[in-house]
Coordinates of C-alpha atoms and ligand atoms in Angstrom, one line a residue:
M1 CA 0.0 0.0 0.0
L2 CA 2.8 2.4 1.1
K3 CA 4.9 1.3 -1.9
A4 CA 2.0 1.9 -4.3
R5 CA 1.5 5.4 -2.9
Q6 CA 5.3 6.1 -3.2
T7 CA 5.2 4.9 -6.8
Q8 CA 2.2 7.1 -7.5
N9 CA 3.9 10.1 -5.9
A10 CA 7.1 9.5 -8.0
Q11 CA 5.1 9.2 -11.2
K12 CA 3.4 12.5 -10.4
I13 CA 6.7 14.3 -9.8
V14 CA 8.2 12.8 -13.1
G15 CA 5.0 14.0 -14.9
L16 CA 5.3 17.5 -13.5
L17 CA 9.0 17.7 -14.4
K18 CA 8.4 16.3 -17.9
A19 CA 5.6 18.8 -18.5
A20 CA 7.9 21.7 -17.5
G21 CA 11.0 20.3 -19.1
E22 CA 10.6 21.5 -22.7
V23 CA 11.6 24.8 -24.2
T24 CA 8.3 25.9 -25.6
R25 CA 6.4 24.9 -22.5
L26 CA 9.0 26.8 -20.4
R27 CA 8.3 29.9 -22.6
L28 CA 4.6 29.4 -22.0
L29 CA 5.0 29.3 -18.3
A30 CA 7.3 32.4 -18.3
L31 CA 4.7 34.3 -20.3
L32 CA 2.0 33.2 -17.8
S33 CA 4.0 34.7 -15.0
E34 CA 3.0 38.1 -16.6
G35 CA -0.7 37.3 -16.2
E36 CA -3.6 35.3 -17.8
L37 CA -3.5 34.7 -21.5
S38 CA -5.7 33.1 -24.1
V39 CA -4.6 30.5 -26.7
K40 CA -4.9 33.1 -29.3
D41 CA -2.5 35.4 -27.5
F42 CA 0.1 32.5 -27.3
T43 CA -0.2 31.8 -31.0
E44 CA 0.4 35.4 -31.8
I45 CA 3.4 35.7 -29.5
L46 CA 5.1 32.4 -30.3
G47 CA 4.2 32.3 -34.0
Q48 CA 3.2 28.7 -33.6
S49 CA 0.0 27.0 -34.8
Q50 CA -3.1 26.8 -32.5
P51 CA -3.1 23.0 -32.4
R52 CA 0.5 22.9 -31.4
V53 CA 0.1 25.6 -28.7
S54 CA -3.0 23.8 -27.4
R55 CA -1.1 20.5 -27.2
H56 CA 1.6 22.1 -25.0
L57 CA -1.0 23.9 -22.8
K58 CA -2.9 20.6 -22.3
L59 CA 0.3 18.9 -21.0
L60 CA 0.8 21.8 -18.6
A61 CA -2.8 21.7 -17.5
D62 CA -2.7 17.9 -17.0
A63 CA 0.4 18.3 -14.8
Q64 CA -1.5 21.0 -12.9
L65 CA 1.2 23.6 -13.6
V66 CA -1.6 25.8 -15.1
T67 CA -5.4 26.0 -14.9
R68 CA -7.7 26.4 -17.9
H69 CA -10.8 28.5 -18.0
A70 CA -13.1 28.1 -21.1
E71 CA -14.9 31.2 -22.3
G72 CA -17.1 30.8 -25.3
A73 CA -14.9 29.8 -28.2
W74 CA -11.7 30.8 -26.3
A75 CA -9.8 29.4 -23.4
Y76 CA -7.8 31.4 -20.9
F77 CA -4.9 30.0 -18.9
R78 CA -3.2 31.1 -15.6
L79 CA -0.5 29.6 -13.4
S80 CA -1.7 27.3 -10.7
D81 CA -1.8 29.1 -7.4
A82 CA -1.5 26.0 -5.1
G83 CA 0.0 22.6 -4.8
P84 CA 3.2 21.1 -6.3
G85 CA 2.5 22.9 -9.6
R86 CA 2.7 26.3 -7.8
A87 CA 5.9 25.2 -6.0
L88 CA 7.6 24.1 -9.2
N89 CA 6.6 27.3 -11.0
D90 CA 7.9 29.5 -8.1
W91 CA 11.2 27.6 -8.3
L92 CA 11.4 28.0 -12.1
F93 CA 10.9 31.8 -11.9
Q94 CA 13.5 32.1 -9.3
T95 CA 15.9 30.1 -11.4
I96 CA 15.3 31.2 -15.0
D97 CA 17.2 34.2 -16.2
P98 CA 14.5 36.7 -17.3
A99 CA 17.0 38.6 -19.3
S100 CA 17.6 35.7 -21.7
P101 CA 17.0 37.0 -25.3
E102 CA 14.2 34.5 -26.1
L103 CA 12.2 35.3 -23.0
R104 CA 12.8 39.1 -23.5
R105 CA 11.5 38.8 -27.1
D106 CA 8.4 36.9 -25.8
R107 CA 7.8 39.6 -23.3
D108 CA 8.2 42.4 -25.9
K109 CA 5.7 40.6 -28.2
L110 CA 3.3 40.2 -25.2
A111 CA 3.5 43.9 -24.6
A112 CA 2.7 44.5 -28.3
V113 CA -0.3 42.2 -28.2
R114 CA -1.6 43.9 -25.1
E115 CA -1.1 47.3 -26.7
A116 CA -3.0 46.2 -29.8
H117 CA -5.9 45.1 -27.6
R118 CA -5.9 48.5 -25.8
D119 CA -5.9 50.2 -29.2
Q120 CA -8.9 48.2 -30.2
A121 CA -10.8 49.2 -27.1
N122 CA -9.7 52.8 -27.4
A123 CA -10.9 52.9 -31.0
Y124 CA -14.3 51.4 -30.0
F125 CA -14.7 54.0 -27.2
A126 CA -13.7 56.9 -29.4
K127 CA -16.5 55.8 -31.8
I128 CA -19.3 55.3 -29.3
A129 CA -18.4 57.9 -26.6
G130 CA -21.4 60.0 -27.5
D131 CA -23.8 57.1 -27.2
W132 CA -22.3 55.3 -24.2
D133 CA -24.9 56.3 -21.7
K134 CA -27.6 54.9 -23.9
V135 CA -25.6 51.7 -24.6
R136 CA -25.0 51.1 -20.9
S137 CA -28.7 51.4 -20.0
L138 CA -29.5 48.7 -22.5
H139 CA -27.4 46.1 -20.6
A140 CA -29.4 46.0 -17.4
P141 CA -32.0 47.8 -15.4
D142 CA -29.9 50.9 -14.5
S143 CA -31.9 52.1 -11.5
A144 CA -31.9 48.8 -9.7
V145 CA -28.1 48.3 -10.2
E146 CA -27.4 51.9 -9.2
A147 CA -29.5 51.6 -6.0
A148 CA -27.5 48.5 -5.1
I149 CA -24.2 50.2 -5.9
I150 CA -25.1 53.1 -3.5
E151 CA -26.1 50.5 -0.8
M152 CA -22.9 48.4 -1.2
A153 CA -20.7 51.5 -1.2
G154 CA -21.8 51.9 2.4
D155 CA -23.2 55.2 3.8
G156 CA -19.9 56.5 5.2
Q157 CA -18.3 59.6 3.7
G158 CA -14.6 59.9 3.1
R159 CA -11.7 61.9 1.7
L160 CA -11.2 60.2 -1.7
M161 CA -13.2 58.2 -4.2
L162 CA -11.5 56.8 -7.4
D163 CA -13.5 55.7 -10.3
L164 CA -11.3 53.5 -12.6
G165 CA -12.4 53.5 -16.2
T166 CA -14.8 56.3 -15.5
G167 CA -15.9 56.6 -19.1
T168 CA -18.6 59.3 -19.2
G169 CA -18.4 59.7 -15.4
R170 CA -21.7 58.1 -14.3
M171 CA -20.2 56.6 -11.1
L172 CA -18.7 60.0 -10.2
E173 CA -22.1 61.6 -10.6
L174 CA -23.7 58.9 -8.5
L175 CA -21.2 58.7 -5.6
G176 CA -18.7 61.5 -5.9
G177 CA -20.7 64.0 -3.9
R178 CA -20.1 62.1 -0.6
F179 CA -16.3 62.5 -0.8
E180 CA -14.0 65.5 -0.3
H181 CA -12.5 64.6 -3.7
A182 CA -13.5 62.2 -6.4
I183 CA -11.2 61.3 -9.3
G184 CA -12.2 59.5 -12.5
I185 CA -9.4 57.9 -14.5
D186 CA -9.8 56.7 -18.1
S187 CA -7.6 56.1 -21.2
S188 CA -10.2 57.4 -23.6
R189 CA -10.0 61.1 -24.4
E190 CA -13.4 61.0 -26.1
M191 CA -15.2 59.4 -23.1
L192 CA -13.5 61.9 -20.7
G193 CA -14.6 64.8 -22.9
I194 CA -18.2 63.9 -22.2
A195 CA -17.5 63.2 -18.5
R196 CA -16.0 66.7 -18.2
T197 CA -19.0 68.4 -19.7
K198 CA -21.4 66.4 -17.4
I199 CA -19.3 67.3 -14.3
E200 CA -19.3 71.0 -15.2
E201 CA -23.0 71.0 -15.9
A202 CA -23.7 69.3 -12.6
G203 CA -21.5 71.8 -10.7
L204 CA -19.4 69.0 -9.1
G205 CA -16.5 71.1 -7.9
N206 CA -14.9 68.3 -5.9
V207 CA -14.7 66.0 -9.0
Q208 CA -11.9 65.7 -11.5
V209 CA -11.1 63.4 -14.4
R210 CA -7.6 62.3 -15.6
L211 CA -6.5 60.7 -18.9
R212 CA -4.4 57.7 -17.9
D213 CA -4.3 54.0 -17.9
I214 CA -5.8 52.5 -14.8
T215 CA -2.8 50.2 -14.2
D216 CA -0.7 53.3 -13.7
I217 CA -2.1 54.9 -10.6
G218 CA 0.7 54.4 -8.1
D219 CA 0.5 58.1 -7.0
H220 CA -2.8 57.3 -5.2
A221 CA -1.3 54.5 -3.0
E222 CA -3.3 53.8 0.2
S223 CA -5.4 57.0 -0.2
A224 CA -8.9 56.0 -1.4
D225 CA -11.9 55.2 0.8
L226 CA -13.8 53.9 -2.1
V227 CA -12.6 52.6 -5.5
V228 CA -15.1 51.7 -8.2
I229 CA -14.5 49.7 -11.3
H230 CA -17.8 49.7 -13.3
Q231 CA -18.0 47.7 -16.5
V232 CA -14.3 47.8 -17.2
L233 CA -12.6 44.5 -16.2
H234 CA -14.0 42.6 -19.2
Y235 CA -11.7 44.7 -21.4
F236 CA -8.7 43.1 -19.7
D237 CA -7.2 39.8 -20.7
D238 CA -6.2 39.5 -17.1
P239 CA -8.5 41.4 -14.7
A240 CA -6.0 40.9 -11.9
T241 CA -3.6 43.4 -13.6
A242 CA -6.2 46.1 -12.9
L243 CA -7.3 44.8 -9.5
I244 CA -3.8 44.8 -8.0
P245 CA -3.1 48.5 -8.5
A246 CA -6.7 49.3 -7.5
A247 CA -6.2 47.4 -4.2
E248 CA -3.0 49.3 -3.6
C249 CA -5.0 52.5 -3.7
L250 CA -7.3 51.5 -0.8
A251 CA -6.8 53.4 2.4
P252 CA -7.1 51.3 5.6
G253 CA -10.8 50.2 5.8
G254 CA -11.4 51.1 2.2
V255 CA -13.9 49.4 -0.1
L256 CA -13.4 48.3 -3.7
L257 CA -16.7 47.8 -5.7
V258 CA -16.5 45.9 -9.0
I259 CA -19.5 45.8 -11.2
D260 CA -19.4 43.6 -14.3
F261 CA -21.2 40.9 -16.3
A262 CA -21.7 37.4 -15.1
P263 CA -20.3 34.7 -17.5
H264 CA -22.2 34.7 -20.8
N265 CA -21.8 33.3 -24.3
H266 CA -22.2 36.5 -26.4
E267 CA -19.2 35.9 -28.6
F268 CA -20.0 38.9 -30.8
L269 CA -19.2 41.3 -27.9
R270 CA -15.5 40.4 -28.6
T271 CA -15.6 41.4 -32.2
E272 CA -18.2 44.2 -32.1
Q273 CA -17.5 45.9 -28.7
A274 CA -13.9 45.1 -27.9
H275 CA -14.7 42.8 -24.9
R276 CA -11.8 40.4 -24.0
R277 CA -13.6 38.4 -21.3
L278 CA -17.1 37.0 -21.7
G279 CA -18.2 37.9 -18.2
L280 CA -16.5 37.1 -14.8
S281 CA -17.5 34.3 -12.5
D282 CA -17.5 34.4 -8.7
E283 CA -14.8 31.8 -8.6
Q284 CA -12.5 33.8 -10.8
M285 CA -13.2 37.0 -8.8
A286 CA -12.2 35.2 -5.6
V287 CA -8.9 34.2 -7.2
W288 CA -8.2 37.6 -8.7
A289 CA -9.1 39.3 -5.4
R290 CA -6.8 37.0 -3.5
S291 CA -3.9 37.8 -5.8
A292 CA -4.6 41.5 -5.0
G293 CA -4.7 40.8 -1.2
L294 CA -8.4 41.3 -1.1
E295 CA -11.5 39.2 -0.2
V296 CA -15.0 39.2 -1.7
M297 CA -17.3 40.3 1.2
Q298 CA -20.6 40.5 -0.7
V299 CA -22.0 39.7 -4.1
R300 CA -25.3 40.8 -5.7
R301 CA -26.7 39.8 -9.1
F302 CA -29.2 41.5 -11.4
P303 CA -30.4 39.2 -14.2
S304 CA -31.6 41.0 -17.3
E305 CA -35.3 41.2 -17.9
K306 CA -34.7 40.4 -21.6
E307 CA -34.3 37.0 -23.1
Q308 CA -30.6 36.4 -23.7
G309 CA -29.8 39.6 -21.7
L310 CA -26.7 39.9 -19.6
T311 CA -26.7 39.5 -15.8
V312 CA -24.9 42.3 -14.0
C313 CA -22.9 41.3 -10.8
L314 CA -21.7 43.6 -8.0
W315 CA -18.8 42.4 -5.9
R316 CA -17.7 44.2 -2.7
L317 CA -14.1 43.6 -1.9
E318 CA -12.1 44.5 1.2
R319 CA -8.5 43.9 2.3
R320 CA -7.9 40.4 3.7
V321 CA -7.1 40.5 7.5
Ligands
SAM401 C1 -17.7 50.2 -20.8 S1 -16.9 51.7 -20.3 C2 -17.5 51.9 -18.7 C3 -17.5 53.4 -18.3 C4 -18.1 53.7 -16.9 N1 -17.3 53.0 -15.9 C5 -19.5 53.3 -16.9 O1 -19.8 52.2 -16.5 O2 -20.3 54.0 -17.5 C6 -15.3 51.1 -20.1 C7 -14.3 52.3 -19.9 O3 -13.1 51.8 -19.5 C8 -12.1 52.5 -20.1 N2 -10.9 51.6 -20.1 C9 -10.7 50.4 -20.6 N3 -9.4 50.0 -20.4 C10 -8.8 50.9 -19.7 C11 -7.5 51.1 -19.2 N4 -6.6 50.1 -19.3 N5 -7.2 52.3 -18.6 C12 -8.1 53.3 -18.4 N6 -9.3 53.2 -18.9 C13 -9.7 52.0 -19.5 C14 -12.6 52.7 -21.5 O4 -11.9 53.8 -22.1 C15 -14.0 53.1 -21.2 O5 -14.3 54.4 -21.0

C-alpha cells in the first residue's frame, strides 16, 4: 500500500518535471508569469499554430502547472496558485534568467499584443463615446443596479473616491458628492470629454477626471476610501492586472466595488464591442481578489429582464485580514 503510494507520488513528480521540461512549455510558463493569457495570445506571441500551442498547454494543465478556463470559443490559462505545480513554477521563476534573449523577445511581443488590444478598445470607445450612456442602460435595469451600488458602497463619507475606467463619469455623478475629492481615470480622451461636460453642468466642484491607464495609478497609494471599477474589467485579458493597482490605492478600511457581467456566451461582444472576457465568475473573482490581497465580502446579481440579456454582478471587496 505504502509502496503503491510512493510509486504514484514518484510518477506525479516525473509527470510534472516532464511537462515543464521542454523549451516551448517553459516559454509558455514564463509568459503566464506576466498574467492570464488566451490560446490566441500565445499563437500570436510564439508564432506557432493553434493545435501545437493547445497541445503544449494541455500537457501543462494535465500536470497542474496551469489552470484552464473556457470562455465561449476561447480558453484562458493562468499559473496554478496552489500545490506542487505552484511550488515548481515558483522555483522556475527564481531560477530562469528573465534577461535571456528569447524570454525578452516573448515579453516584448506580449506587450505589443496587449497594446493592440488596448488600441482596439480605445478605437471602440472613441467611436461610441457620444452614445455610451444609452448603450450602458441597454445592458441592465440601471436604476436597480445603481441603487445596489449606493447601498454596497456603504453610507460612510470619506476623503477620496477613485472611479477607474470612469468613461462618461456616471459613477462620479452617483457617488462623488459624498467625498471630499473624487477622481475618475480613463484612457479614452473622447469618453473623458463627455465626462468633463457632465461634471461641469452638474457643478461638481470636488470631482476631476484624468487621462491615464488604470494600471498606472501608483500616486494614489493607500489613499482612497472607495474605489469603483464599473464595467471595465471585461476589457482586460487578465483582470488581476487592474485589480492589483486598484487594491494598492485603498486606504485602511477602504472598499473596492467591482461591477461587471456574469459569465455569458455572447461571442459577438468580442468582435463588435472590444470585450476580452465573456463575463466574470464568482470563482474567478475570488482568485483575482486573493492575488490583490483582497477578499470578496458581498455579491449581488441583477439578471436582465430580456431573453438572452446579460446578468450584472456587483462584488464588494475589502482587504484580507
Ligand atoms: C464600458 S466603459 C464603462 C465606463 C463607466 N465605468 C460606466 O460604467 O459608465 C469602459 C471604460 O473603461 C475604459 N478603459 C478600458 N481599459 C482601460 C485602461 N486600461 N485604462 C483606463 N481606462 C480604460 C474605457 O476607455 C471606457 O471608458
